[in-house]
CSV table of C-alpha atoms and ligand atoms in Angstrom, one decimal:
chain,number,residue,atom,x,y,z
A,1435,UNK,CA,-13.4,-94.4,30.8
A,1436,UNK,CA,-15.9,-96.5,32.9
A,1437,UNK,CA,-16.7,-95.2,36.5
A,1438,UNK,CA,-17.3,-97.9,39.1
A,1439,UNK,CA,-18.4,-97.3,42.7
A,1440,UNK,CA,-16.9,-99.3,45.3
A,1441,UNK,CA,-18.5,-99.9,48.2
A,1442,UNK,CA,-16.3,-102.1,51.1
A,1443,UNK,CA,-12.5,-101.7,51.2
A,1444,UNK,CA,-11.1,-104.5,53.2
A,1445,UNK,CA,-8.9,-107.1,52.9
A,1446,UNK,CA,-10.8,-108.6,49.4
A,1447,UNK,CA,-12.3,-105.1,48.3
A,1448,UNK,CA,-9.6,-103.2,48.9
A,1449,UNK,CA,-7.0,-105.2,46.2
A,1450,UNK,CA,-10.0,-105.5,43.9
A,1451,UNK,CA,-10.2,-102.1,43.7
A,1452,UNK,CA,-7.4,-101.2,43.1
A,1453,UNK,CA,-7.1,-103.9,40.3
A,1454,UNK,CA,-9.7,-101.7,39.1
A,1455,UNK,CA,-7.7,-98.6,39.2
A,1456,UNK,CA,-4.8,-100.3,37.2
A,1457,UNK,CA,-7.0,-101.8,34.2
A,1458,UNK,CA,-8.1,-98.0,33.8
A,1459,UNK,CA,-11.3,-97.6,35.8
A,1460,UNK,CA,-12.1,-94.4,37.5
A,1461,UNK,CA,-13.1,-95.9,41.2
A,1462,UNK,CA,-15.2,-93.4,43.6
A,1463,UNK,CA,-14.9,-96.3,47.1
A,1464,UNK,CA,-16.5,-96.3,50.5
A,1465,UNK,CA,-15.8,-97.8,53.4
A,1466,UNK,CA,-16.6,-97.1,57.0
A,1467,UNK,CA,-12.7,-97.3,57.9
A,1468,UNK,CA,-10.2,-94.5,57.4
A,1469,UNK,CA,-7.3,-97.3,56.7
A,1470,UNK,CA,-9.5,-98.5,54.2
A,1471,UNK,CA,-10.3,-95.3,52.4
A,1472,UNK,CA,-6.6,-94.6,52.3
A,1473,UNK,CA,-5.4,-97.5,50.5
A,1474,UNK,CA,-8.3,-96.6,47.9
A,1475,UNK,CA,-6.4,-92.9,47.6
A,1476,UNK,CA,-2.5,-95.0,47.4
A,1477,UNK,CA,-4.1,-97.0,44.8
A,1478,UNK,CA,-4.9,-94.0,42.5
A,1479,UNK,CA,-8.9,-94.4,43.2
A,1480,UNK,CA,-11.2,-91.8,45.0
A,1481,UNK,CA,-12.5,-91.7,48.3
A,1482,UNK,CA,-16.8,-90.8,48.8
A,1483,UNK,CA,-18.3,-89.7,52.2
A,1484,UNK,CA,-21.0,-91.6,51.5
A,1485,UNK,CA,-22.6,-94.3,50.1
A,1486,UNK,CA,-24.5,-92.0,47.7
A,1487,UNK,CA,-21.1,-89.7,46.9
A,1488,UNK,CA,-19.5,-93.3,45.6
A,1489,UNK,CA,-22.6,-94.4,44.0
A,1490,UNK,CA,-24.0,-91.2,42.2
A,1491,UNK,CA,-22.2,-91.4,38.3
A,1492,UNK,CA,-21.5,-94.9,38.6
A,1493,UNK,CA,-21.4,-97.5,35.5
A,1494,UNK,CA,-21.4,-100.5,37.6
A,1495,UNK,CA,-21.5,-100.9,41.5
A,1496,UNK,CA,-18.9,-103.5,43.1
A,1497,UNK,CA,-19.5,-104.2,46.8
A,1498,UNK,CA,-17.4,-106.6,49.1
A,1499,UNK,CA,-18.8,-106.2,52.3
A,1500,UNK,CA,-18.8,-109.0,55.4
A,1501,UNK,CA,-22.4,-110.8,55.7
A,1502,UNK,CA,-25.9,-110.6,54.3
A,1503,UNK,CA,-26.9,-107.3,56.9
A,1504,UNK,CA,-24.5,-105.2,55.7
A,1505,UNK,CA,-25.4,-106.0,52.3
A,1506,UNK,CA,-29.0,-105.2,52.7
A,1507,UNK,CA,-28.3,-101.9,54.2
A,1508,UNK,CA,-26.3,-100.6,51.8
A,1509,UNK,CA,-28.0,-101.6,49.0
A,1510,UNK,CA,-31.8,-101.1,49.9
A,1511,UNK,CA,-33.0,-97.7,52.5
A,1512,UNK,CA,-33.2,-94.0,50.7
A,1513,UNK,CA,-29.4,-93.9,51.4
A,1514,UNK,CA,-28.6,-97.0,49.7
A,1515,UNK,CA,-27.0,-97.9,46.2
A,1516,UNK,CA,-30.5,-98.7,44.9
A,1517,UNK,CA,-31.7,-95.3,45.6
A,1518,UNK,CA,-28.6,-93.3,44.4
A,1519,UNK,CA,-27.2,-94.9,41.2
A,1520,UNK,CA,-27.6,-94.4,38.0
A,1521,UNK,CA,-31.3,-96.5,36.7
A,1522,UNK,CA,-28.9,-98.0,33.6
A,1523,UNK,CA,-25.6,-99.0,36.4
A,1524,UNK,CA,-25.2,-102.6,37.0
A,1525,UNK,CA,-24.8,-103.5,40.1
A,1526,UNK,CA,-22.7,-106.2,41.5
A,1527,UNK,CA,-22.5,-107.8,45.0
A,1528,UNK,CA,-19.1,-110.1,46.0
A,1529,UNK,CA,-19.4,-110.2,49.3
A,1530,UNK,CA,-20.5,-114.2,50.4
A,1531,UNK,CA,-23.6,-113.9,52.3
A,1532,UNK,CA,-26.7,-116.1,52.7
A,1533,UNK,CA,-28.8,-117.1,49.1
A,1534,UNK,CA,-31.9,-115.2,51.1
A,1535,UNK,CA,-30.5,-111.8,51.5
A,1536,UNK,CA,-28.7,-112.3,47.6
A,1537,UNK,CA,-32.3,-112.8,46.3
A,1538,UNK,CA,-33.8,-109.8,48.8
A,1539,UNK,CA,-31.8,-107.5,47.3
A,1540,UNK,CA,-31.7,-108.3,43.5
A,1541,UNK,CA,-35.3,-108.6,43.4
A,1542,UNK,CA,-35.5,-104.8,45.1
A,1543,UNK,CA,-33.1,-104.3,42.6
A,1544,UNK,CA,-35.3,-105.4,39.6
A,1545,UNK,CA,-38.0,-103.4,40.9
A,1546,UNK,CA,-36.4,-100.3,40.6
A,1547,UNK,CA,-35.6,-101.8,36.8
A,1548,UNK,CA,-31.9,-102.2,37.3
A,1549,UNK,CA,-29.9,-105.3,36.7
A,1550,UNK,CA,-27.8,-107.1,39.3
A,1551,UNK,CA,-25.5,-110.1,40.1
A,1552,UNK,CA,-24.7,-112.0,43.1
A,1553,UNK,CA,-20.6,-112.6,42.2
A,1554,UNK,CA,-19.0,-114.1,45.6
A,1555,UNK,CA,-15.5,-115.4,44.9
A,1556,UNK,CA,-12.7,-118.0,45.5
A,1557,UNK,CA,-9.2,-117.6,45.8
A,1558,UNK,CA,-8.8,-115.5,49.1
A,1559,UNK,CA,-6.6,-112.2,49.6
A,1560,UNK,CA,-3.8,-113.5,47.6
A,1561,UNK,CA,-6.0,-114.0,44.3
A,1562,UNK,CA,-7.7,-110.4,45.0
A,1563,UNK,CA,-4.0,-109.0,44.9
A,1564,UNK,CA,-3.3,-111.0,42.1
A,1565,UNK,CA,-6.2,-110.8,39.9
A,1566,UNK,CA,-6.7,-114.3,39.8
A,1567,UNK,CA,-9.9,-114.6,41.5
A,1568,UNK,CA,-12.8,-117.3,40.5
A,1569,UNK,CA,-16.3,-115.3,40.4
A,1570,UNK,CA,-19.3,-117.6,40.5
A,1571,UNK,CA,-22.0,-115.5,39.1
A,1572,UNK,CA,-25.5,-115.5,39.3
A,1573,UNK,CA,-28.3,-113.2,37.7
A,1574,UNK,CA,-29.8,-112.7,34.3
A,1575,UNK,CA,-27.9,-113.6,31.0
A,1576,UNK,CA,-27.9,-110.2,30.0
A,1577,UNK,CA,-26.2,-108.9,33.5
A,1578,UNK,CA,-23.2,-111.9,33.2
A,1579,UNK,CA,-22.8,-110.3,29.9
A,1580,UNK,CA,-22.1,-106.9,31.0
A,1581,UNK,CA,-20.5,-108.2,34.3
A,1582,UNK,CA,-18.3,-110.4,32.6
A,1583,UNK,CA,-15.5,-107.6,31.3
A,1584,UNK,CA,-15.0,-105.8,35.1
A,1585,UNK,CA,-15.0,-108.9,36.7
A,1586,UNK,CA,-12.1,-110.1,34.3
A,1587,UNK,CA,-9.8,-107.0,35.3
A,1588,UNK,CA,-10.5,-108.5,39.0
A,1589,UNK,CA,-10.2,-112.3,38.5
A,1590,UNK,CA,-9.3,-115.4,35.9
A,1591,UNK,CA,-12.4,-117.6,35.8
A,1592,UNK,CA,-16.0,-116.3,35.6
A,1593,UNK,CA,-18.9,-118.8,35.8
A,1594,UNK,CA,-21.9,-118.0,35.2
A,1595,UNK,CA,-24.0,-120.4,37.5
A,1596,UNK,CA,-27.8,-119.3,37.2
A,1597,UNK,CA,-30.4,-117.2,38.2
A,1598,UNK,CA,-30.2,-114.9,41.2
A,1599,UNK,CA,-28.7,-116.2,44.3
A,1600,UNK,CA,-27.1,-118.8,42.8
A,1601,UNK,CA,-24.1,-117.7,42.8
A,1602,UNK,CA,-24.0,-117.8,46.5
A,1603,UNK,CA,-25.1,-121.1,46.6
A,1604,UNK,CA,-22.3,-122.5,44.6
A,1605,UNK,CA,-20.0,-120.5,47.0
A,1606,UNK,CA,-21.7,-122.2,49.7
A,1607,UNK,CA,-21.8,-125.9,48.6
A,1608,UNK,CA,-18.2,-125.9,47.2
A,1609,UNK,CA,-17.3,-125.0,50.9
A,1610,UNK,CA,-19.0,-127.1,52.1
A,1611,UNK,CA,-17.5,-130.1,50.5
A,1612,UNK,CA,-14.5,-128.5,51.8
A,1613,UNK,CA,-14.9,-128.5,55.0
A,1614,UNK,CA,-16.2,-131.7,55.1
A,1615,UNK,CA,-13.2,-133.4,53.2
A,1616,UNK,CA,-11.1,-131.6,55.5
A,1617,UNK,CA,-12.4,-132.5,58.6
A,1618,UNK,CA,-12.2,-135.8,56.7
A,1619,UNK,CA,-9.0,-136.0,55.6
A,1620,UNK,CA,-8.0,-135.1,58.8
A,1621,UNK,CA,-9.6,-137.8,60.5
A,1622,UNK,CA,-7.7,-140.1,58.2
A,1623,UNK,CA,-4.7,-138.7,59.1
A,1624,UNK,CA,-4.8,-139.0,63.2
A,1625,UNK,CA,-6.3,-142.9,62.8
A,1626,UNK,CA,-2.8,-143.2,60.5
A,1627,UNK,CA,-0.6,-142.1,63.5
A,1628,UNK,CA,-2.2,-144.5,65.9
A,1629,UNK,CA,-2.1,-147.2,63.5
A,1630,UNK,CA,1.8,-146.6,63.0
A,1631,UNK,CA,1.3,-145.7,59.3
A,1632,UNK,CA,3.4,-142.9,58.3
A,1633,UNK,CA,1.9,-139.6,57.0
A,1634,UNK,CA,3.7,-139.4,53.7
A,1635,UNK,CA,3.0,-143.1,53.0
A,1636,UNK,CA,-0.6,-142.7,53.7
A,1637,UNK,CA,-0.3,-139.4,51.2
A,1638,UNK,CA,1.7,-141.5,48.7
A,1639,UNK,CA,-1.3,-144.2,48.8
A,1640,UNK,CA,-4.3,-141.9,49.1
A,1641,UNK,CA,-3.3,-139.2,46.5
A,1642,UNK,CA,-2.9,-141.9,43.9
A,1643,UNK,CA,-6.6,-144.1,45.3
A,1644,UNK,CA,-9.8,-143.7,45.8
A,1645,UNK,CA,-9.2,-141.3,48.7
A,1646,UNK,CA,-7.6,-138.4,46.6
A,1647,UNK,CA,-9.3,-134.7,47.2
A,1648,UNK,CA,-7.7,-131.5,47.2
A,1649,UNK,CA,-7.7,-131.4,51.1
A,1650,UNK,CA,-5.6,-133.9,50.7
A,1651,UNK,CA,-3.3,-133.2,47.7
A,1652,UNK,CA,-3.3,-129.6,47.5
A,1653,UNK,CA,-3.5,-128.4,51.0
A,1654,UNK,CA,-2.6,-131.5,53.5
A,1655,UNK,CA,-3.4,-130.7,56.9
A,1656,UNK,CA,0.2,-132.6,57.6
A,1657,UNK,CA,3.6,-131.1,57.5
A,1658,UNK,CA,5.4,-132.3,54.5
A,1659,UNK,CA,3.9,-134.3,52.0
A,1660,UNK,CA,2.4,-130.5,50.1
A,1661,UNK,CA,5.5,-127.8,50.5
A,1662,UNK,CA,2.8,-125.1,50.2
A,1663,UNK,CA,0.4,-126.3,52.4
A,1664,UNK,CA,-0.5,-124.1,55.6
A,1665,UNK,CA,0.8,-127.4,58.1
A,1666,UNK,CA,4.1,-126.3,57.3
A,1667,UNK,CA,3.9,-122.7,58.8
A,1668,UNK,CA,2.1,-123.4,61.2
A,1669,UNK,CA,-1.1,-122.9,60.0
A,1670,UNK,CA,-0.8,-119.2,59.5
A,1671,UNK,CA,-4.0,-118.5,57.5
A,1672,UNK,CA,-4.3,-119.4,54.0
A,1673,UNK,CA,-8.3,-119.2,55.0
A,1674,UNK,CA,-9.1,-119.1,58.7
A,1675,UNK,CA,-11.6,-121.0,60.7
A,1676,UNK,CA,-13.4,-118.6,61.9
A,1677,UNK,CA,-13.9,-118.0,57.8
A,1678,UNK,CA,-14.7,-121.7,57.5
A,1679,UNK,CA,-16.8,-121.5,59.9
A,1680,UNK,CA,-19.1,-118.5,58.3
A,1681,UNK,CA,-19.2,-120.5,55.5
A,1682,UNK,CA,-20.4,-123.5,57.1
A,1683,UNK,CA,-22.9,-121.7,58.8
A,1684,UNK,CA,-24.2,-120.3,55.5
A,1685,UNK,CA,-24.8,-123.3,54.2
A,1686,UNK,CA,-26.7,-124.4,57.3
A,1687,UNK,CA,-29.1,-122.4,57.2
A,1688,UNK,CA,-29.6,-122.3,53.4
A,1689,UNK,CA,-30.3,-126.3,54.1
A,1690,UNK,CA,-32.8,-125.6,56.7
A,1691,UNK,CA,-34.5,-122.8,54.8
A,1692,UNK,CA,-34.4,-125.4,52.0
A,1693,UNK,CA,-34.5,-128.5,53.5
A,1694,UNK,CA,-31.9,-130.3,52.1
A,1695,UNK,CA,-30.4,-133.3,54.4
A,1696,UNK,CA,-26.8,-132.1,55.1
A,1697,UNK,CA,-25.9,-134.5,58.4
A,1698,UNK,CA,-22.3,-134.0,57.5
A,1699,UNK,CA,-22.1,-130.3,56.8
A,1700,UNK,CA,-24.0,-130.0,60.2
A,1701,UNK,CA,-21.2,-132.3,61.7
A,1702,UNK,CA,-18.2,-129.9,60.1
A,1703,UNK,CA,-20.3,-126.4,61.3
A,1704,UNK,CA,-20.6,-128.3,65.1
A,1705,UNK,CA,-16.6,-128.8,64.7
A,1706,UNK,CA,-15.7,-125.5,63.6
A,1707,UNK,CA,-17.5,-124.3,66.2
A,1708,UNK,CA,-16.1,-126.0,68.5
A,1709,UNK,CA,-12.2,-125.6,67.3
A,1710,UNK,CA,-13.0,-121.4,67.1
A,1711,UNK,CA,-14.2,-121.8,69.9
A,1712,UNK,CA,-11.4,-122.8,71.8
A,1713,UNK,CA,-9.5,-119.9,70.8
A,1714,UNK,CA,-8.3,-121.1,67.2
A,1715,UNK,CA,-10.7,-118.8,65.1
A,1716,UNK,CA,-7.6,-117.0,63.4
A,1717,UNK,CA,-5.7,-120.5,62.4
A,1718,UNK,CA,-5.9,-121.8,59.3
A,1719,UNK,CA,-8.6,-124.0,58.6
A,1720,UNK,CA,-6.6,-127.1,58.3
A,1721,UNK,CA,-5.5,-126.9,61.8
A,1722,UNK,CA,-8.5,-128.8,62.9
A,1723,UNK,CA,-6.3,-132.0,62.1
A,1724,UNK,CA,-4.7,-131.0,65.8
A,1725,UNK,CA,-7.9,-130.4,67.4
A,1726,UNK,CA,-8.8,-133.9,66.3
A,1727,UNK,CA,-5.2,-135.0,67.6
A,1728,UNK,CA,-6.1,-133.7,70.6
A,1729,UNK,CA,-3.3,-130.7,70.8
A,1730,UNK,CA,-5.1,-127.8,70.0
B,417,NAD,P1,-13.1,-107.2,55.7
B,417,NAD,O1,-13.7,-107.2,57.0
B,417,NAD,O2,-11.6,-107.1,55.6
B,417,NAD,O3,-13.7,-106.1,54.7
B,417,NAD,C1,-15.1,-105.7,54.8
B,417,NAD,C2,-15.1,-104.2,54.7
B,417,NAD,O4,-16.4,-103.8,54.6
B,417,NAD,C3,-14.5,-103.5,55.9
B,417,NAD,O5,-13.4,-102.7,55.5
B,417,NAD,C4,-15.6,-102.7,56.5
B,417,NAD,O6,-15.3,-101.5,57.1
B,417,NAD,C5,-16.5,-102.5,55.3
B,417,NAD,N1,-17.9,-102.2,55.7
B,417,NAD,C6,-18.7,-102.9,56.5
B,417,NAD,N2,-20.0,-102.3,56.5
B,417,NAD,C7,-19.9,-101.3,55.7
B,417,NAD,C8,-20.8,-100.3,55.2
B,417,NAD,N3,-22.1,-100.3,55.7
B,417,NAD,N4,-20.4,-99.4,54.3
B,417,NAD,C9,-19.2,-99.4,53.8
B,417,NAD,N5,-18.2,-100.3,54.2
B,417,NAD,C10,-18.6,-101.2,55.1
B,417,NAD,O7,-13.6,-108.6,55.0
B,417,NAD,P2,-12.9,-109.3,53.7
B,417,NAD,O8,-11.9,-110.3,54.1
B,417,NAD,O9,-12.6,-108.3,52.7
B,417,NAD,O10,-14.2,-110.1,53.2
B,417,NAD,C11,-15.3,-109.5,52.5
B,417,NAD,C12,-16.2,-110.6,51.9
B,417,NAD,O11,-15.5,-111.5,51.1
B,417,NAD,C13,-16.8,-111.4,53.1
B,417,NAD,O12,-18.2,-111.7,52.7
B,417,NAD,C14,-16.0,-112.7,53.0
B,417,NAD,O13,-16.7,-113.9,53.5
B,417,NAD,C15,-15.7,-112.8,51.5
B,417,NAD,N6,-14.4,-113.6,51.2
B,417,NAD,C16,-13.3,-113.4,51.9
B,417,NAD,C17,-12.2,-114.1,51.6
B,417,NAD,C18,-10.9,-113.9,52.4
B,417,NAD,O14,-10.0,-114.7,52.2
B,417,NAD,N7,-10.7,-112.8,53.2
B,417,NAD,C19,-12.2,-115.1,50.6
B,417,NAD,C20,-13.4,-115.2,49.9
B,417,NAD,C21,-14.5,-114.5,50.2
């Protein structure tokens, strides 16, 4: 039986793991929260003090942690995962963070001779639970390889996408096209009403033209037109904003670190900002079709 430290127990890690648990893993987790560590124990896994304690026989090393920092500290630092796994585990980061601190950390990683992936996912807290999550993977050939069979008892699609960091980046740009065709869409959507165009005839038109994107026919920031869609709860989160947001931000600064021209992902990050901002970080990020209304 394989043994797989897991290091972030939250919302995404915490379901993962326990994914883990049920495909026959033996999981030794860490988290800094007791709520967190408990779930690990109800799932059948085991709770670690430290780092180190969850790290120490480890296989393979899963973490799901919140933003680039984090990620550096526990990784790198005499207390880290670096330091304290086995030389032959594989180590594997899903948190989304920034493509500079994903590179940081798997190049300290190959100089201590062990092989890494960045792996940041799609599909939110309803695909962790499910095991349906999209892992877009980046690192050596030979780490995909070995990555490939634990990511599968956590997730449906694995892509491998390229040397180190890239992974992250494809996280970054597909959200960025998403918040930008939602912001988009949304636009669309507000001009209709004060034209005197009706939503679902603007949705009937658009879905089947050249305007067609998911925004628009998978997750409509209307009610109505998509049953599923988060307009038609209120936009109860689905993903939040603030999420969005983080996201956005990312891929900001990847831009200006790489200079790419991103005037429109610029725009979106300014808007999110501005919509969290005004107290709607927790709503879903479709709900910026009201902001734009001018009811939020
Ligand atoms: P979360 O805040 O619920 O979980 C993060 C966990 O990390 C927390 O339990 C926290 O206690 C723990 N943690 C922080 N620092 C730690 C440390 N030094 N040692 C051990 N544990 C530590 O966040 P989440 O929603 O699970 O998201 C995790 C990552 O997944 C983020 O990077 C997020 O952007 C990404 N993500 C989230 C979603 C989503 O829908 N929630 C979807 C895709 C990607």
């Amino acid at each position: 039986m394989k043994t797989v430290g897991f290091i972030g127990l939250g919302n995404m890690g915490g379901p993962m793991a326990a994914n883990l648990v049920k495909a026959g893993y033996r999981v030794f987790g860490f988290d800094l929260h007791w709520e967190a560590q408990e779930r690990l124990t109800e799932a059948g896994g085991v709770v670690a003090a430290t780092v180190a304690g969850a790290v120490s026989d480890a296989d393979v090393v899963v973490s799901m942690l919140p933003a680039g920092k984090h990620v550096r500290s526990v990784y790198t630092g005499p207390d880290g995962v670096i330091a304290n796994a086995p030389k032959g585990a594989l180590l594997i980061d899903s948190s989304t963070i920034d493509v500079d601190s994903a590179r940081a950390v798997a190049e300290a990683a190959k100089a201590a001779g062990m092989l890494m992936v960045d792996a940041p996912v799609s599909g939110g807290v309803g695909g962790a639970a499910a095991g349906t999550l999209t892992f877009m993977v980046g690192g050596e050939a030979e780490a995909f390889e070995r990555a490939k069979p634990i990511l599968s008892a956590m997730g449906k699609n694995i892509i491998h996408a390229g040397g180190a960091g890239t992974g992250q980046a494809a996280k970054i740009c597909n959200n960025m096209i998403l918040g930008i065709s939602m912001v988009a869409v949304s636009e669309a959507f507000v001009l209709a009403e004060r034209l005197g165009l009706d939503a679902q005839k603007l949705f009937d038109i658009s879905s089947t033209s050249s305007g067609q994107c998911w925004s628009l026919t998978s997750y409509c920031p209307v009610p109505g037109p998509v049953a599923t869609s988060p307009a038609n709860r209120d936009y109860q989160p689905g993903f939040a904003a603030q999420m969005m947001l983080k996201d956005l931000k990312l891929a900001q600064e990847a831009a200006q670190s790489s200079g790419a021209a991103t005037p429109l992902g610029a725009q979106a990050a300014a808007l999110y900002a501005m919509f969290c901002n005004s107290g709607h970080a927790d709503m879903d990020f479709s709900g910026i079709v009201k902001y734009l209304r001018g009811d939020a």
